[in-house]
mmCIF file of C-alpha atoms and ligand atoms in Angstrom:
data_model
loop_
_atom_site.group_PDB
_atom_site.id
_atom_site.type_symbol
_atom_site.label_atom_id
_atom_site.label_comp_id
_atom_site.label_asym_id
_atom_site.label_seq_id
_atom_site.Cartn_x
_atom_site.Cartn_y
_atom_site.Cartn_z
ATOM 1 C CA UNK A 1 218.524 48.368 136.422
ATOM 2 C CA UNK A 2 222.139 48.728 135.341
ATOM 3 C CA UNK A 3 223.069 46.167 132.743
ATOM 4 C CA UNK A 4 221.426 42.956 131.711
ATOM 5 C CA UNK A 5 223.239 40.907 129.134
ATOM 6 C CA UNK A 6 220.521 38.252 129.141
ATOM 7 C CA UNK A 7 218.222 40.736 127.376
ATOM 8 C CA UNK A 8 220.966 42.011 125.133
ATOM 9 C CA UNK A 9 220.908 45.437 126.845
ATOM 10 C CA UNK A 10 224.414 46.116 128.044
ATOM 11 C CA UNK A 11 224.649 49.869 127.740
ATOM 12 C CA UNK A 12 224.072 51.940 130.878
ATOM 13 C CA UNK A 13 220.390 52.845 130.703
ATOM 14 C CA UNK A 14 219.143 56.411 130.932
ATOM 15 C CA UNK A 15 218.310 57.438 134.508
ATOM 16 C CA UNK A 16 214.723 56.738 135.491
ATOM 17 C CA UNK A 17 212.631 59.886 135.594
ATOM 18 C CA UNK A 18 211.048 60.558 138.976
ATOM 19 C CA UNK A 19 208.091 62.337 137.426
ATOM 20 C CA UNK A 20 205.267 61.144 135.273
ATOM 21 C CA UNK A 21 205.675 60.303 131.574
ATOM 22 C CA UNK A 22 202.795 60.746 129.127
ATOM 23 C CA UNK A 23 202.643 58.917 125.798
ATOM 24 C CA UNK A 24 200.245 59.814 123.017
ATOM 25 C CA UNK A 25 199.150 56.969 120.768
ATOM 26 C CA UNK A 26 196.887 56.835 117.699
ATOM 27 C CA UNK A 27 193.987 54.623 116.633
ATOM 28 C CA UNK A 28 194.223 52.638 113.408
ATOM 29 C CA UNK A 29 192.005 51.803 110.512
ATOM 30 C CA UNK A 30 192.636 48.756 108.341
ATOM 31 C CA UNK A 31 192.560 49.985 104.773
ATOM 32 C CA UNK A 32 192.866 46.332 103.826
ATOM 33 C CA UNK A 33 192.313 43.282 105.981
ATOM 34 C CA UNK A 34 192.850 40.165 103.862
ATOM 35 C CA UNK A 35 192.192 37.168 106.117
ATOM 36 C CA UNK A 36 193.676 33.771 105.289
ATOM 37 C CA UNK A 37 192.655 30.439 106.757
ATOM 38 C CA UNK A 38 192.511 29.456 110.418
ATOM 39 C CA UNK A 39 195.928 28.270 111.670
ATOM 40 C CA UNK A 40 196.584 25.491 114.169
ATOM 41 C CA UNK A 41 197.378 28.127 116.844
ATOM 42 C CA UNK A 42 193.908 29.691 116.540
ATOM 43 C CA UNK A 43 195.090 32.771 114.628
ATOM 44 C CA UNK A 44 194.596 33.655 110.967
ATOM 45 C CA UNK A 45 197.324 34.667 108.542
ATOM 46 C CA UNK A 46 196.746 38.225 107.415
ATOM 47 C CA UNK A 47 197.711 40.788 104.835
ATOM 48 C CA UNK A 48 196.791 43.715 107.033
ATOM 49 C CA UNK A 49 197.304 47.232 105.692
ATOM 50 C CA UNK A 50 197.251 49.545 108.703
ATOM 51 C CA UNK A 51 196.870 53.316 108.679
ATOM 52 C CA UNK A 52 197.302 55.284 111.920
ATOM 53 C CA UNK A 53 194.634 58.003 112.282
ATOM 54 C CA UNK A 54 194.327 61.082 114.469
ATOM 55 C CA UNK A 55 192.112 59.790 117.263
ATOM 56 C CA UNK A 56 194.449 59.492 120.229
ATOM 57 C CA UNK A 57 194.637 58.044 123.712
ATOM 58 C CA UNK A 58 197.159 59.341 126.221
ATOM 59 C CA UNK A 59 198.702 57.000 128.767
ATOM 60 C CA UNK A 60 200.508 58.542 131.742
ATOM 61 C CA UNK A 61 202.859 56.432 133.856
ATOM 62 C CA UNK A 62 203.724 57.698 137.356
ATOM 63 C CA UNK A 63 205.572 56.057 140.246
ATOM 64 C CA UNK A 64 203.272 54.179 142.638
ATOM 65 C CA UNK A 65 203.408 51.571 145.402
ATOM 66 C CA UNK A 66 201.894 48.950 143.108
ATOM 67 C CA UNK A 67 200.444 48.523 139.625
ATOM 68 C CA UNK A 68 197.263 50.547 139.365
ATOM 69 C CA UNK A 69 195.099 51.556 136.380
ATOM 70 C CA UNK A 70 192.703 54.494 136.169
ATOM 71 C CA UNK A 71 190.901 55.924 133.174
ATOM 72 C CA UNK A 72 189.096 59.081 132.117
ATOM 73 C CA UNK A 73 186.917 60.018 129.146
ATOM 74 C CA UNK A 74 183.342 59.120 128.187
ATOM 75 C CA UNK A 75 184.175 55.429 127.590
ATOM 76 C CA UNK A 76 186.258 55.088 130.783
ATOM 77 C CA UNK A 77 183.623 53.018 132.645
ATOM 78 C CA UNK A 78 183.929 50.376 129.907
ATOM 79 C CA UNK A 79 187.636 49.794 130.570
ATOM 80 C CA UNK A 80 188.890 47.047 132.861
ATOM 81 C CA UNK A 81 191.147 48.519 135.553
ATOM 82 C CA UNK A 82 192.644 45.192 136.598
ATOM 83 C CA UNK A 83 195.125 42.926 134.848
ATOM 84 C CA UNK A 84 192.578 42.279 132.103
ATOM 85 C CA UNK A 85 193.643 45.677 130.767
ATOM 86 C CA UNK A 86 196.332 45.139 128.129
ATOM 87 C CA UNK A 87 198.187 48.234 129.403
ATOM 88 C CA UNK A 88 198.643 46.508 132.781
ATOM 89 C CA UNK A 89 199.979 43.414 131.051
ATOM 90 C CA UNK A 90 202.394 45.616 129.090
ATOM 91 C CA UNK A 91 203.794 47.133 132.307
ATOM 92 C CA UNK A 92 204.129 43.672 133.870
ATOM 93 C CA UNK A 93 205.828 42.258 130.781
ATOM 94 C CA UNK A 94 208.428 45.036 130.648
ATOM 95 C CA UNK A 95 209.044 44.845 134.415
ATOM 96 C CA UNK A 96 209.411 41.075 134.215
ATOM 97 C CA UNK A 97 211.884 41.363 131.347
ATOM 98 C CA UNK A 98 214.060 43.714 133.420
ATOM 99 C CA UNK A 99 213.615 41.924 136.739
ATOM 100 C CA UNK A 100 211.902 44.842 138.468
ATOM 101 C CA UNK A 101 208.528 45.328 140.158
ATOM 102 C CA UNK A 102 205.821 47.045 138.085
ATOM 103 C CA UNK A 103 205.282 49.806 140.639
ATOM 104 C CA UNK A 104 203.404 52.185 138.396
ATOM 105 C CA UNK A 105 200.152 54.057 138.185
ATOM 106 C CA UNK A 106 198.913 54.051 134.593
ATOM 107 C CA UNK A 107 196.262 56.615 133.757
ATOM 108 C CA UNK A 108 194.515 56.201 130.416
ATOM 109 C CA UNK A 109 192.884 59.311 128.938
ATOM 110 C CA UNK A 110 190.585 57.480 126.555
ATOM 111 C CA UNK A 111 189.440 58.942 123.272
ATOM 112 C CA UNK A 112 189.715 55.898 120.964
ATOM 113 C CA UNK A 113 186.414 53.949 120.846
ATOM 114 C CA UNK A 114 186.476 50.928 123.187
ATOM 115 C CA UNK A 115 186.078 47.510 121.464
ATOM 116 C CA UNK A 116 185.487 49.430 118.248
ATOM 117 C CA UNK A 117 187.875 47.734 115.825
ATOM 118 C CA UNK A 118 190.315 50.671 116.026
ATOM 119 C CA UNK A 119 192.962 48.959 118.177
ATOM 120 C CA UNK A 120 192.262 51.101 121.254
ATOM 121 C CA UNK A 121 193.384 48.402 123.696
ATOM 122 C CA UNK A 122 196.467 47.676 121.595
ATOM 123 C CA UNK A 123 197.253 51.400 121.462
ATOM 124 C CA UNK A 124 197.160 51.654 125.265
ATOM 125 C CA UNK A 125 199.454 48.637 125.581
ATOM 126 C CA UNK A 126 202.029 50.144 123.205
ATOM 127 C CA UNK A 127 201.782 53.492 124.999
ATOM 128 C CA UNK A 128 202.182 51.832 128.422
ATOM 129 C CA UNK A 129 205.342 50.064 127.235
ATOM 130 C CA UNK A 130 206.887 53.295 125.957
ATOM 131 C CA UNK A 131 205.822 55.238 129.076
ATOM 132 C CA UNK A 132 207.128 52.626 131.547
ATOM 133 C CA UNK A 133 210.369 52.281 129.598
ATOM 134 C CA UNK A 134 210.924 56.035 129.958
ATOM 135 C CA UNK A 135 209.751 56.157 133.605
ATOM 136 C CA UNK A 136 211.915 53.237 134.734
ATOM 137 C CA UNK A 137 214.882 54.090 132.498
ATOM 138 C CA UNK A 138 214.950 50.530 131.244
ATOM 139 C CA UNK A 139 216.312 51.751 127.913
ATOM 140 C CA UNK A 140 214.758 48.963 125.851
ATOM 141 C CA UNK A 141 215.756 49.064 122.197
ATOM 142 C CA UNK A 142 213.158 49.665 119.507
ATOM 143 C CA UNK A 143 213.517 46.029 118.398
ATOM 144 C CA UNK A 144 212.943 44.818 121.940
ATOM 145 C CA UNK A 145 209.868 47.019 122.374
ATOM 146 C CA UNK A 146 208.483 45.668 119.090
ATOM 147 C CA UNK A 147 209.079 42.103 120.265
ATOM 148 C CA UNK A 148 207.226 42.794 123.537
ATOM 149 C CA UNK A 149 204.406 44.437 121.567
ATOM 150 C CA UNK A 150 204.000 41.267 119.483
ATOM 151 C CA UNK A 151 203.719 39.177 122.670
ATOM 152 C CA UNK A 152 200.901 41.442 123.857
ATOM 153 C CA UNK A 153 198.767 41.245 120.700
ATOM 154 C CA UNK A 154 198.693 41.163 116.926
ATOM 155 C CA UNK A 155 197.915 44.893 116.504
ATOM 156 C CA UNK A 156 200.188 46.232 119.256
ATOM 157 C CA UNK A 157 203.406 46.544 117.158
ATOM 158 C CA UNK A 158 201.606 48.800 114.684
ATOM 159 C CA UNK A 159 200.436 51.114 117.476
ATOM 160 C CA UNK A 160 204.096 51.660 118.317
ATOM 161 C CA UNK A 161 205.183 52.218 114.714
ATOM 162 C CA UNK A 162 202.247 54.260 113.339
ATOM 163 C CA UNK A 163 202.200 55.782 109.857
ATOM 164 C CA UNK A 164 201.160 53.114 107.368
ATOM 165 C CA UNK A 165 202.390 49.541 107.346
ATOM 166 C CA UNK A 166 201.702 46.101 105.961
ATOM 167 C CA UNK A 167 201.256 43.470 108.674
ATOM 168 C CA UNK A 168 201.885 39.829 107.746
ATOM 169 C CA UNK A 169 201.773 36.731 109.923
ATOM 170 C CA UNK A 170 198.967 37.376 112.412
ATOM 171 C CA UNK A 171 199.507 41.093 111.744
ATOM 172 C CA UNK A 172 202.618 41.572 113.871
ATOM 173 C CA UNK A 173 205.302 41.297 111.161
ATOM 174 C CA UNK A 174 205.402 44.860 109.904
ATOM 175 C CA UNK A 175 206.781 46.468 106.771
ATOM 176 C CA UNK A 176 206.422 50.268 106.732
ATOM 177 C CA UNK A 177 204.606 51.572 103.659
ATOM 178 C CA UNK A 178 205.352 54.673 101.686
ATOM 179 C CA UNK A 179 202.478 57.165 101.572
ATOM 180 C CA UNK A 180 201.886 60.583 100.060
ATOM 181 C CA UNK A 181 199.678 63.294 101.480
ATOM 182 C CA UNK A 182 196.970 62.903 104.065
ATOM 183 C CA UNK A 183 193.666 61.075 103.804
ATOM 184 C CA UNK A 184 190.489 62.398 105.433
ATOM 185 C CA UNK A 185 188.244 59.994 107.313
ATOM 186 C CA UNK A 186 185.027 59.898 109.294
ATOM 187 C CA UNK A 187 184.458 57.184 111.902
ATOM 188 C CA UNK A 188 180.946 56.288 113.027
ATOM 189 C CA UNK A 189 181.180 54.862 116.537
ATOM 190 C CA UNK A 190 178.466 52.292 117.213
ATOM 191 C CA UNK A 191 176.768 51.568 120.512
ATOM 192 C CA UNK A 192 178.453 48.628 122.198
ATOM 193 C CA UNK A 193 181.512 46.736 121.029
ATOM 194 C CA UNK A 194 182.159 43.573 119.022
ATOM 195 C CA UNK A 195 184.534 40.911 120.292
ATOM 196 C CA UNK A 196 187.430 40.398 117.879
ATOM 197 C CA UNK A 197 187.622 36.597 118.452
ATOM 198 C CA UNK A 198 183.852 36.355 117.912
ATOM 199 C CA UNK A 199 184.133 38.184 114.576
ATOM 200 C CA UNK A 200 186.971 35.891 113.416
ATOM 201 C CA UNK A 201 184.867 32.871 114.458
ATOM 202 C CA UNK A 202 181.917 34.210 112.477
ATOM 203 C CA UNK A 203 184.205 34.697 109.460
ATOM 204 C CA UNK A 204 185.225 31.014 109.721
ATOM 205 C CA UNK A 205 181.584 29.956 110.105
ATOM 206 C CA UNK A 206 180.492 31.910 107.013
ATOM 207 C CA UNK A 207 183.368 30.437 104.999
ATOM 208 C CA UNK A 208 182.475 26.898 106.049
ATOM 209 C CA UNK A 209 178.818 27.503 105.279
ATOM 210 C CA UNK A 210 179.715 28.724 101.776
ATOM 211 C CA UNK A 211 181.672 25.504 101.134
ATOM 212 C CA UNK A 212 185.037 27.268 100.701
ATOM 213 C CA UNK A 213 186.626 25.763 103.784
ATOM 214 C CA UNK A 214 188.156 27.826 106.583
ATOM 215 C CA UNK A 215 191.657 26.509 107.287
ATOM 216 C CA UNK A 216 195.103 27.504 105.989
ATOM 217 C CA UNK A 217 195.216 24.253 104.042
ATOM 218 C CA UNK A 218 192.001 25.134 102.214
ATOM 219 C CA UNK A 219 192.380 28.844 101.516
ATOM 220 C CA UNK A 220 194.947 30.839 99.515
ATOM 221 C CA UNK A 221 197.513 33.004 101.308
ATOM 222 C CA UNK A 222 196.182 36.518 101.873
ATOM 223 C CA UNK A 223 197.879 39.127 99.679
ATOM 224 C CA UNK A 224 197.902 42.925 99.762
ATOM 225 C CA UNK A 225 196.127 44.620 96.865
ATOM 226 C CA UNK A 226 198.688 46.220 94.490
ATOM 227 C CA UNK A 227 196.143 48.935 93.604
ATOM 228 C CA UNK A 228 195.633 49.798 97.247
ATOM 229 C CA UNK A 229 199.360 50.033 97.971
ATOM 230 C CA UNK A 230 199.795 52.216 94.883
ATOM 231 C CA UNK A 231 196.943 54.509 95.994
ATOM 232 C CA UNK A 232 198.626 54.957 99.394
ATOM 233 C CA UNK A 233 201.962 55.626 97.698
ATOM 234 C CA UNK A 234 200.557 58.292 95.386
ATOM 235 C CA UNK A 235 198.038 59.753 97.829
ATOM 236 C CA UNK A 236 195.218 59.557 95.272
ATOM 237 C CA UNK A 237 192.066 59.480 97.344
ATOM 238 C CA UNK A 238 189.784 58.241 94.573
ATOM 239 C CA UNK A 239 192.123 55.369 93.771
ATOM 240 C CA UNK A 240 192.151 54.452 97.466
ATOM 241 C CA UNK A 241 188.335 54.638 97.541
ATOM 242 C CA UNK A 242 188.153 52.254 94.567
ATOM 243 C CA UNK A 243 190.582 49.844 96.247
ATOM 244 C CA UNK A 244 188.620 49.956 99.536
ATOM 245 C CA UNK A 245 185.429 48.801 97.855
ATOM 246 C CA UNK A 246 186.886 46.453 95.218
ATOM 247 C CA UNK A 247 185.026 43.132 95.385
ATOM 248 C CA UNK A 248 182.616 44.609 97.959
ATOM 249 C CA UNK A 249 185.112 45.468 100.678
ATOM 250 C CA UNK A 250 188.867 45.329 101.248
ATOM 251 C CA UNK A 251 188.025 44.064 104.745
ATOM 252 C CA UNK A 252 187.473 40.288 104.818
ATOM 253 C CA UNK A 253 185.967 40.615 108.311
ATOM 254 C CA UNK A 254 183.245 42.963 107.058
ATOM 255 C CA UNK A 255 180.748 40.215 106.160
ATOM 256 C CA UNK A 256 181.229 38.646 109.587
ATOM 257 C CA UNK A 257 180.796 41.964 111.410
ATOM 258 C CA UNK A 258 177.630 42.683 109.383
ATOM 259 C CA UNK A 259 176.329 39.190 110.116
ATOM 260 C CA UNK A 260 176.722 39.796 113.860
ATOM 261 C CA UNK A 261 175.510 43.411 113.668
ATOM 262 C CA UNK A 262 173.213 43.765 110.593
ATOM 263 C CA UNK A 263 172.356 47.395 111.422
ATOM 264 C CA UNK A 264 175.898 48.413 110.378
ATOM 265 C CA UNK A 265 174.907 48.107 106.702
ATOM 266 C CA UNK A 266 172.500 51.017 107.198
ATOM 267 C CA UNK A 267 175.314 53.088 108.713
ATOM 268 C CA UNK A 268 177.566 52.279 105.739
ATOM 269 C CA UNK A 269 174.791 53.285 103.329
ATOM 270 C CA UNK A 270 174.058 56.529 105.213
ATOM 271 C CA UNK A 271 177.690 57.631 104.948
ATOM 272 C CA UNK A 272 177.816 56.843 101.242
ATOM 273 C CA UNK A 273 174.582 58.740 100.639
ATOM 274 C CA UNK A 274 176.102 61.717 102.463
ATOM 275 C CA UNK A 275 178.997 61.789 100.001
ATOM 276 C CA UNK A 276 181.664 59.432 101.362
ATOM 277 C CA UNK A 277 183.889 58.064 98.585
ATOM 278 C CA UNK A 278 184.052 54.660 100.284
ATOM 279 C CA UNK A 279 182.587 53.025 103.385
ATOM 280 C CA UNK A 280 184.003 49.977 105.184
ATOM 281 C CA UNK A 281 183.805 48.336 108.563
ATOM 282 C CA UNK A 282 186.934 49.225 110.554
ATOM 283 C CA UNK A 283 188.800 46.017 111.446
ATOM 284 C CA UNK A 284 186.488 43.688 113.362
ATOM 285 C CA UNK A 285 183.996 46.543 113.877
ATOM 286 C CA UNK A 286 181.558 47.805 114.912
ATOM 287 C CA UNK A 287 183.101 51.198 114.070
ATOM 288 C CA UNK A 288 182.515 52.062 110.414
ATOM 289 C CA UNK A 289 185.088 54.063 108.444
ATOM 290 C CA UNK A 290 184.316 56.536 105.654
ATOM 291 C CA UNK A 291 186.953 57.863 103.277
ATOM 292 C CA UNK A 292 186.116 61.403 102.146
ATOM 293 C CA UNK A 293 187.564 63.894 99.681
ATOM 294 C CA UNK A 294 188.657 66.637 102.085
ATOM 295 C CA UNK A 295 187.968 68.449 105.364
ATOM 296 C CA UNK A 296 184.613 69.996 104.350
ATOM 297 C CA UNK A 297 183.553 66.591 102.998
ATOM 298 C CA UNK A 298 184.424 65.037 106.352
ATOM 299 C CA UNK A 299 182.315 67.603 108.242
ATOM 300 C CA UNK A 300 179.354 66.991 105.907
ATOM 301 C CA UNK A 301 179.491 63.203 106.259
ATOM 302 C CA UNK A 302 180.021 63.366 110.030
ATOM 303 C CA UNK A 303 177.053 65.745 110.375
ATOM 304 C CA UNK A 304 174.795 63.489 108.300
ATOM 305 C CA UNK A 305 175.808 60.424 110.299
ATOM 306 C CA UNK A 306 175.102 62.215 113.592
ATOM 307 C CA UNK A 307 171.684 63.331 112.282
ATOM 308 C CA UNK A 308 170.878 59.800 111.091
ATOM 309 C CA UNK A 309 170.745 58.486 114.657
ATOM 310 C CA UNK A 310 172.500 55.349 113.370
ATOM 311 C CA UNK A 311 175.627 55.816 115.482
ATOM 312 C CA UNK A 312 176.656 56.937 118.930
ATOM 313 C CA UNK A 313 179.066 59.538 117.582
ATOM 314 C CA UNK A 314 180.801 60.466 114.339
ATOM 315 C CA UNK A 315 184.428 61.591 114.477
ATOM 316 C CA UNK A 316 186.616 63.147 111.802
ATOM 317 C CA UNK A 317 190.293 62.184 111.591
ATOM 318 C CA UNK A 318 193.361 62.339 109.359
ATOM 319 C CA UNK A 319 195.863 59.656 108.488
ATOM 320 C CA UNK A 320 198.645 58.730 108.441
ATOM 321 C CA UNK A 321 199.924 60.037 111.795
ATOM 322 C CA UNK A 322 202.899 59.003 113.946
ATOM 323 C CA UNK A 323 202.820 56.053 116.351
ATOM 324 C CA UNK A 324 203.246 56.057 120.159
ATOM 325 C CA UNK A 325 205.370 59.053 121.243
ATOM 326 C CA UNK A 326 206.350 60.609 124.568
ATOM 327 C CA UNK A 327 204.638 63.980 125.025
ATOM 328 C CA UNK A 328 207.387 66.506 125.833
ATOM 329 C CA UNK A 329 207.213 67.975 129.332
ATOM 330 C CA UNK A 330 205.071 71.084 129.304
ATOM 331 C CA UNK A 331 202.609 69.513 126.876
ATOM 332 C CA UNK A 332 202.229 70.368 123.207
ATOM 333 C CA UNK A 333 202.346 68.003 120.276
ATOM 334 C CA UNK A 334 204.888 65.202 120.558
ATOM 335 C CA UNK A 335 207.882 66.400 118.607
ATOM 336 C CA UNK A 336 211.077 64.555 119.404
ATOM 337 C CA UNK A 337 211.293 61.291 117.547
ATOM 338 C CA UNK A 338 208.110 61.790 115.579
ATOM 339 C CA UNK A 339 208.252 60.013 112.258
ATOM 340 C CA UNK A 340 209.381 62.360 109.513
ATOM 341 C CA UNK A 341 206.495 64.131 107.871
ATOM 342 C CA UNK A 342 203.837 62.672 110.116
ATOM 343 C CA UNK A 343 201.646 64.987 112.162
HETATM 344 O O1 C5P B 401 196.312 39.158 118.888
HETATM 345 P P1 C5P B 401 195.057 39.551 119.587
HETATM 346 O O2 C5P B 401 195.086 39.234 121.052
HETATM 347 O O3 C5P B 401 194.628 40.953 119.313
HETATM 348 O O4 C5P B 401 193.913 38.626 118.971
HETATM 349 C C1 C5P B 401 192.664 38.497 119.565
HETATM 350 C C2 C5P B 401 191.932 37.324 118.937
HETATM 351 O O5 C5P B 401 191.584 37.654 117.586
HETATM 352 C C3 C5P B 401 192.737 36.051 118.844
HETATM 353 O O6 C5P B 401 192.623 35.286 120.027
HETATM 354 C C4 C5P B 401 192.075 35.357 117.667
HETATM 355 O O7 C5P B 401 190.851 34.753 118.056
HETATM 356 C C5 C5P B 401 191.724 36.505 116.756
HETATM 357 N N1 C5P B 401 192.774 36.763 115.751
HETATM 358 C C6 C5P B 401 192.936 35.872 114.707
HETATM 359 N N2 C5P B 401 193.910 36.089 113.772
HETATM 360 C C7 C5P B 401 194.699 37.176 113.837
HETATM 361 C C8 C5P B 401 194.553 38.114 114.881
HETATM 362 C C9 C5P B 401 193.578 37.870 115.823
HETATM 363 O O8 C5P B 401 192.213 34.866 114.623
HETATM 364 N N3 C5P B 401 195.624 37.364 112.906
#
């Protein structure tokens, strides 16, 4: 591809690399998920406070005869390897935009729980976009990549950006948030996934059943919690814990996830009993997220959760971390372009 004024890219793009490109991309936890009413387009308006955490997938793009997806890692058998995989759709979308064929082999080294409410599929889509852009030398601008991310899904733009951000609209309109320090988390990965649309539907059903109504016309606009944003800004873990559990949970999808998977309330309680400062369902679940004081606290809570037999695995992680980044050749932590101050 040389120049393409129809996409607004008129500079000579960087030469395509002949070799493979690997992109590392983080999971997210929603420190707040305020869900407004159901819109006419089937989505819900959100005030979605995202935090990128240090569970990562790696997506490697290599030249191939045709679009092909493979995966590795314990959850790999759960991943679709056809066009149902959002990473495949990302490659096709970018290729289509630049009028080229998506001749790429995408390999996903999977560490983010699948269908766990941690945006694993969205992360792979963002990583595939960045990897294919580098492999093909398409030279898409950041704004263009963000626009393509939003086409792919509500959480995909945040996987590109990382750090901490407020998502409005259906979650795709991002404002980066200032944070201080690093928060320690434990994630209890449940057996089996929960379907995000099913959890939103259950949220609507519970709202209707309670007589509050479920549509945008009936419900107030979702707003971020000032206390929660302040806790992120100052890095005060106990203030963040208080904000996470204010009014029960900062996650409006929590009641719906618990309704579909009642056993999650025992997992939440087990983490709190083990010393977590706050326990919430992560996004649409079924992963549960535990905010802890520090590293030793994280190990203690993760150990107790593993011993409880209430989850498939318990993982410790830090946040915020940087969004999707090319891994420099020769391996090592992604350095070039990493957001300032983010591991
Ligand atoms: O955008 P994404 O493809 O991740 O959304 C998956 C589904 O989750 C949507 O089809 C919709 O049912 C639900 N959703 C929603 N409101 C949002 C985001 C997602 O209802 N803001």
